[in-house]
Amino acid sequence: SSLAREEQAAIPHVPSGRRDVGGAPVVPLQAEPDKRLSHKEVEQRRREKAKQYFDELRGLLPYGGDSAKFDKNAILHHSIILIRQLLQELEQEEAAAERKPPPPRNTAAAADFRCCFDVSRQPLCFAGLDSRLWDANSAFCTLMGYTRMEIQGLSLLSATAACDSEAASQRWQQMLASHETSSTYFSKLVRKDSQQVVCNVDLNLVLRNGKPHCFLVAANPTL
């Protein structure tokens, strides 16, 4: 129609090679490319990311060069075992912390005692009235072949050789009944590697408010 022709004539026509007022060429608008990834590309990126995570997890496993041979299932299997061990150690550490006696009010004296306790070459440990260890210094851990974390909660009477266990238990019970503050006896202590060490065991009963609270134990290996 005549109206349509008039509207068409009103649209400016830009000849080929014509420039605008600023001298720049007039570039016709183009549609933007589709940036969506194909299913194949998405799957490839997912696999690359999964491989990166498995490689990082493999590097965290405490097996050295052997972990390089692990496939994905082995990596997950050993990771689960390691996490369970860490959770178990955390629970043992929390339980041991609950069994520890509260620190003395004299913090300076407590700090001095703690320092002497830790660096002493004398194998020392604190045990509850049930003979389970609250804490032990490095010398005692070395004597028994345990780490400091492993040794917490260990029963000292259970770590005594069967031939000496009954006599040692009777000595502990006698001290608790009579409130005798110190006693000495010989017994064989069983290390983590099952070797037995003959020791002169010094028991010192710690009282609090006149009642038995815990034992300070010194173990002296004999030749």
mmCIF file of C-alpha atoms in Angstrom:
data_model
loop_
_atom_site.group_PDB
_atom_site.id
_atom_site.type_symbol
_atom_site.label_atom_id
_atom_site.label_comp_id
_atom_site.label_asym_id
_atom_site.label_seq_id
_atom_site.Cartn_x
_atom_site.Cartn_y
_atom_site.Cartn_z
ATOM 1 C CA SER A 1 0.000 0.000 0.000
ATOM 2 C CA SER A 2 1.035 3.681 -0.312
ATOM 3 C CA LEU A 3 1.362 3.963 3.482
ATOM 4 C CA ALA A 4 3.757 0.995 3.659
ATOM 5 C CA ARG A 5 5.872 2.430 0.877
ATOM 6 C CA GLU A 6 6.135 5.761 2.691
ATOM 7 C CA GLU A 7 7.274 4.024 5.931
ATOM 8 C CA GLN A 8 9.871 2.021 3.998
ATOM 9 C CA ALA A 9 11.194 5.195 2.367
ATOM 10 C CA ALA A 10 11.520 6.860 5.763
ATOM 11 C CA ILE A 11 14.095 4.215 6.937
ATOM 12 C CA PRO A 12 17.624 5.533 6.258
ATOM 13 C CA HIS A 13 19.657 3.408 3.883
ATOM 14 C CA VAL A 14 23.399 2.958 4.584
ATOM 15 C CA PRO A 15 25.360 2.181 1.447
ATOM 16 C CA SER A 16 28.205 -0.336 1.530
ATOM 17 C CA GLY A 17 31.449 1.177 2.877
ATOM 18 C CA ARG A 18 29.734 4.286 4.228
ATOM 19 C CA ARG A 19 31.037 5.758 7.493
ATOM 20 C CA ASP A 20 29.105 7.529 10.231
ATOM 21 C CA VAL A 21 29.631 11.112 11.331
ATOM 22 C CA GLY A 22 32.648 10.171 13.503
ATOM 23 C CA GLY A 23 34.415 8.477 10.638
ATOM 24 C CA ALA A 24 33.987 4.914 11.998
ATOM 25 C CA PRO A 25 32.473 2.319 9.693
ATOM 26 C CA VAL A 26 28.925 1.277 10.394
ATOM 27 C CA VAL A 27 28.983 -2.379 11.458
ATOM 28 C CA PRO A 28 25.705 -4.244 11.208
ATOM 29 C CA LEU A 29 24.547 -5.950 14.439
ATOM 30 C CA GLN A 30 25.309 -9.661 14.727
ATOM 31 C CA ALA A 31 23.658 -12.230 16.955
ATOM 32 C CA GLU A 32 25.748 -13.315 20.003
ATOM 33 C CA PRO A 33 27.105 -16.873 19.836
ATOM 34 C CA ASP A 34 25.453 -19.486 22.032
ATOM 35 C CA LYS A 35 27.703 -19.864 25.125
ATOM 36 C CA ARG A 36 25.981 -22.948 26.520
ATOM 37 C CA LEU A 37 28.190 -26.031 26.823
ATOM 38 C CA SER A 38 27.269 -29.268 25.186
ATOM 39 C CA HIS A 39 26.552 -32.344 27.293
ATOM 40 C CA LYS A 40 29.878 -33.851 26.195
ATOM 41 C CA GLU A 41 31.826 -30.771 27.344
ATOM 42 C CA VAL A 42 30.024 -30.696 30.696
ATOM 43 C CA GLU A 43 30.787 -34.385 31.273
ATOM 44 C CA GLN A 44 34.447 -33.873 30.334
ATOM 45 C CA ARG A 45 34.827 -30.995 32.797
ATOM 46 C CA ARG A 46 33.155 -33.036 35.511
ATOM 47 C CA ARG A 47 35.583 -35.914 34.975
ATOM 48 C CA GLU A 48 38.578 -33.568 35.030
ATOM 49 C CA LYS A 49 37.380 -32.049 38.318
ATOM 50 C CA ALA A 50 36.782 -35.494 39.847
ATOM 51 C CA LYS A 51 40.290 -36.601 38.833
ATOM 52 C CA GLN A 52 41.737 -33.475 40.468
ATOM 53 C CA TYR A 53 39.892 -34.211 43.727
ATOM 54 C CA PHE A 54 41.006 -37.866 43.739
ATOM 55 C CA ASP A 55 44.622 -36.819 43.134
ATOM 56 C CA GLU A 56 44.436 -34.378 46.073
ATOM 57 C CA LEU A 57 42.881 -37.063 48.297
ATOM 58 C CA ARG A 58 45.584 -39.561 47.235
ATOM 59 C CA GLY A 59 48.262 -37.057 48.242
ATOM 60 C CA LEU A 60 46.773 -36.772 51.757
ATOM 61 C CA LEU A 61 46.940 -40.517 52.436
ATOM 62 C CA PRO A 62 49.878 -41.450 54.729
ATOM 63 C CA TYR A 63 51.149 -44.299 52.522
ATOM 64 C CA GLY A 64 53.941 -42.563 50.623
ATOM 65 C CA GLY A 65 54.630 -43.838 47.123
ATOM 66 C CA ASP A 66 52.301 -46.827 47.561
ATOM 67 C CA SER A 67 49.258 -44.560 47.254
ATOM 68 C CA ALA A 68 50.209 -43.846 43.633
ATOM 69 C CA LYS A 69 49.066 -47.395 42.815
ATOM 70 C CA PHE A 70 45.611 -46.914 44.342
ATOM 71 C CA ASP A 71 42.600 -46.726 42.046
ATOM 72 C CA LYS A 72 39.582 -44.598 42.936
ATOM 73 C CA ASN A 73 37.914 -47.311 45.027
ATOM 74 C CA ALA A 74 41.121 -47.921 46.984
ATOM 75 C CA ILE A 75 41.519 -44.186 47.611
ATOM 76 C CA LEU A 76 37.986 -43.948 49.002
ATOM 77 C CA HIS A 77 38.445 -47.125 51.061
ATOM 78 C CA HIS A 78 41.671 -45.978 52.720
ATOM 79 C CA SER A 79 40.275 -42.483 53.236
ATOM 80 C CA ILE A 80 37.292 -43.900 55.128
ATOM 81 C CA ILE A 81 39.612 -46.009 57.308
ATOM 82 C CA LEU A 82 41.793 -42.994 58.045
ATOM 83 C CA ILE A 83 38.814 -40.779 58.932
ATOM 84 C CA ARG A 84 37.482 -43.451 61.294
ATOM 85 C CA GLN A 85 40.880 -43.695 63.008
ATOM 86 C CA LEU A 86 41.048 -39.924 63.404
ATOM 87 C CA LEU A 87 37.533 -39.825 64.870
ATOM 88 C CA GLN A 88 38.414 -42.627 67.287
ATOM 89 C CA GLU A 89 41.583 -40.839 68.403
ATOM 90 C CA LEU A 90 39.601 -37.630 68.864
ATOM 91 C CA GLU A 91 37.047 -39.437 71.031
ATOM 92 C CA GLN A 92 39.839 -40.997 73.124
ATOM 93 C CA GLU A 93 41.514 -37.622 73.521
ATOM 94 C CA GLU A 94 38.251 -35.990 74.602
ATOM 95 C CA ALA A 95 37.540 -38.829 77.049
ATOM 96 C CA ALA A 96 41.061 -38.558 78.494
ATOM 97 C CA ALA A 97 40.639 -34.803 78.867
ATOM 98 C CA GLU A 98 37.471 -35.386 80.889
ATOM 99 C CA ARG A 99 39.327 -37.766 83.223
ATOM 100 C CA LYS A 100 42.166 -35.329 83.885
ATOM 101 C CA PRO A 101 42.061 -33.497 87.202
ATOM 102 C CA PRO A 102 41.437 -29.749 87.054
ATOM 103 C CA PRO A 103 44.630 -27.648 87.080
ATOM 104 C CA PRO A 104 45.770 -26.212 90.410
ATOM 105 C CA ARG A 105 44.901 -22.625 91.196
ATOM 106 C CA ASN A 106 48.563 -21.654 91.406
ATOM 107 C CA THR A 107 49.134 -21.501 87.660
ATOM 108 C CA ALA A 108 52.806 -20.488 87.931
ATOM 109 C CA ALA A 109 53.652 -23.484 90.109
ATOM 110 C CA ALA A 110 51.568 -25.718 87.851
ATOM 111 C CA ALA A 111 53.461 -24.512 84.777
ATOM 112 C CA ASP A 112 56.809 -25.181 86.478
ATOM 113 C CA PHE A 113 55.696 -28.663 87.506
ATOM 114 C CA ARG A 114 54.389 -29.389 84.027
ATOM 115 C CA CYS A 115 57.678 -28.362 82.473
ATOM 116 C CA CYS A 116 59.660 -30.590 84.856
ATOM 117 C CA PHE A 117 57.220 -33.456 84.311
ATOM 118 C CA ASP A 118 57.572 -33.287 80.524
ATOM 119 C CA VAL A 119 61.372 -33.023 80.317
ATOM 120 C CA SER A 120 62.221 -35.418 83.136
ATOM 121 C CA ARG A 121 64.192 -38.512 82.120
ATOM 122 C CA GLN A 122 62.373 -40.399 84.863
ATOM 123 C CA PRO A 123 59.422 -42.324 83.341
ATOM 124 C CA LEU A 124 56.401 -40.760 85.056
ATOM 125 C CA CYS A 125 52.653 -40.991 84.620
ATOM 126 C CA PHE A 126 49.416 -40.012 86.319
ATOM 127 C CA ALA A 127 46.848 -42.767 86.699
ATOM 128 C CA GLY A 128 43.296 -42.771 87.973
ATOM 129 C CA LEU A 129 42.201 -44.967 90.856
ATOM 130 C CA ASP A 130 41.233 -47.604 88.256
ATOM 131 C CA SER A 131 44.884 -47.623 86.996
ATOM 132 C CA ARG A 132 43.962 -45.972 83.663
ATOM 133 C CA LEU A 133 46.528 -43.383 82.623
ATOM 134 C CA TRP A 134 45.574 -39.713 82.532
ATOM 135 C CA ASP A 135 48.904 -38.501 81.234
ATOM 136 C CA ALA A 136 52.505 -39.620 80.815
ATOM 137 C CA ASN A 137 55.764 -37.890 80.012
ATOM 138 C CA SER A 138 57.950 -38.671 77.013
ATOM 139 C CA ALA A 139 60.240 -40.983 78.997
ATOM 140 C CA PHE A 140 57.331 -43.182 80.071
ATOM 141 C CA CYS A 141 55.919 -43.271 76.526
ATOM 142 C CA THR A 142 59.323 -44.330 75.205
ATOM 143 C CA LEU A 143 59.597 -47.008 77.889
ATOM 144 C CA MET A 144 56.220 -48.475 76.921
ATOM 145 C CA GLY A 145 56.530 -47.922 73.162
ATOM 146 C CA TYR A 146 53.356 -45.823 72.816
ATOM 147 C CA THR A 147 52.741 -42.314 71.572
ATOM 148 C CA ARG A 148 51.448 -39.809 74.066
ATOM 149 C CA MET A 149 47.985 -39.958 72.546
ATOM 150 C CA GLU A 150 47.908 -43.762 72.437
ATOM 151 C CA ILE A 151 48.947 -44.185 76.043
ATOM 152 C CA GLN A 152 46.115 -42.083 77.473
ATOM 153 C CA GLY A 153 43.435 -44.388 78.840
ATOM 154 C CA LEU A 154 45.772 -47.407 78.947
ATOM 155 C CA SER A 155 45.309 -49.483 82.100
ATOM 156 C CA LEU A 156 48.653 -49.836 83.851
ATOM 157 C CA LEU A 157 47.517 -53.000 85.607
ATOM 158 C CA SER A 158 46.400 -54.470 82.277
ATOM 159 C CA ALA A 159 49.849 -53.584 80.906
ATOM 160 C CA THR A 160 51.441 -55.606 83.716
ATOM 161 C CA ALA A 161 52.644 -59.128 82.926
ATOM 162 C CA ALA A 162 50.215 -61.870 83.957
ATOM 163 C CA CYS A 163 52.691 -63.305 86.439
ATOM 164 C CA ASP A 164 52.816 -59.997 88.340
ATOM 165 C CA SER A 165 49.312 -58.658 87.692
ATOM 166 C CA GLU A 166 47.606 -60.079 90.785
ATOM 167 C CA ALA A 167 50.305 -58.910 93.220
ATOM 168 C CA ALA A 168 50.363 -55.435 91.651
ATOM 169 C CA SER A 169 46.573 -55.149 91.834
ATOM 170 C CA GLN A 170 46.615 -56.132 95.504
ATOM 171 C CA ARG A 171 49.224 -53.436 96.203
ATOM 172 C CA TRP A 172 47.041 -50.784 94.553
ATOM 173 C CA GLN A 173 43.948 -51.891 96.468
ATOM 174 C CA GLN A 174 45.874 -51.971 99.762
ATOM 175 C CA MET A 175 46.983 -48.371 99.290
ATOM 176 C CA LEU A 176 43.436 -47.247 98.538
ATOM 177 C CA ALA A 177 42.064 -49.017 101.598
ATOM 178 C CA SER A 178 44.711 -47.774 104.039
ATOM 179 C CA HIS A 179 45.375 -44.366 102.409
ATOM 180 C CA GLU A 180 49.035 -45.297 102.427
ATOM 181 C CA THR A 181 50.681 -42.559 100.365
ATOM 182 C CA SER A 182 53.630 -44.445 98.870
ATOM 183 C CA SER A 183 54.651 -47.978 98.021
ATOM 184 C CA THR A 184 57.228 -49.758 95.862
ATOM 185 C CA TYR A 185 57.123 -53.100 94.086
ATOM 186 C CA PHE A 186 58.818 -54.920 91.197
ATOM 187 C CA SER A 187 56.846 -56.050 88.168
ATOM 188 C CA LYS A 188 57.178 -56.655 84.467
ATOM 189 C CA LEU A 189 55.449 -54.085 82.277
ATOM 190 C CA VAL A 190 54.310 -55.171 78.812
ATOM 191 C CA ARG A 191 55.249 -52.777 75.999
ATOM 192 C CA LYS A 192 53.153 -52.147 72.894
ATOM 193 C CA ASP A 193 55.407 -54.552 70.950
ATOM 194 C CA SER A 194 54.668 -57.241 73.608
ATOM 195 C CA GLN A 195 58.198 -57.126 75.031
ATOM 196 C CA GLN A 196 58.401 -57.167 78.828
ATOM 197 C CA VAL A 197 60.458 -54.707 80.871
ATOM 198 C CA VAL A 198 61.287 -55.379 84.514
ATOM 199 C CA CYS A 199 60.661 -52.202 86.498
ATOM 200 C CA ASN A 200 60.805 -50.943 90.022
ATOM 201 C CA VAL A 201 57.397 -49.245 90.289
ATOM 202 C CA ASP A 202 56.990 -46.380 92.766
ATOM 203 C CA LEU A 203 53.352 -45.675 93.604
ATOM 204 C CA ASN A 204 52.436 -42.341 95.150
ATOM 205 C CA LEU A 205 48.817 -41.805 96.174
ATOM 206 C CA VAL A 206 47.623 -38.240 95.653
ATOM 207 C CA LEU A 207 44.940 -37.147 98.108
ATOM 208 C CA ARG A 208 42.438 -34.352 97.600
ATOM 209 C CA ASN A 209 40.369 -33.169 100.544
ATOM 210 C CA GLY A 210 41.666 -36.168 102.461
ATOM 211 C CA LYS A 211 40.382 -38.662 99.880
ATOM 212 C CA PRO A 212 42.277 -40.685 97.253
ATOM 213 C CA HIS A 213 42.307 -38.781 93.971
ATOM 214 C CA CYS A 214 44.887 -40.376 91.671
ATOM 215 C CA PHE A 215 48.319 -42.030 91.529
ATOM 216 C CA LEU A 216 51.654 -40.570 90.474
ATOM 217 C CA VAL A 217 53.648 -43.530 89.153
ATOM 218 C CA ALA A 218 57.385 -43.686 88.521
ATOM 219 C CA ALA A 219 58.701 -46.713 86.626
ATOM 220 C CA ASN A 220 62.444 -47.424 86.922
ATOM 221 C CA PRO A 221 63.725 -50.103 84.498
ATOM 222 C CA THR A 222 66.136 -52.550 86.101
ATOM 223 C CA LEU A 223 68.955 -54.444 84.396
#
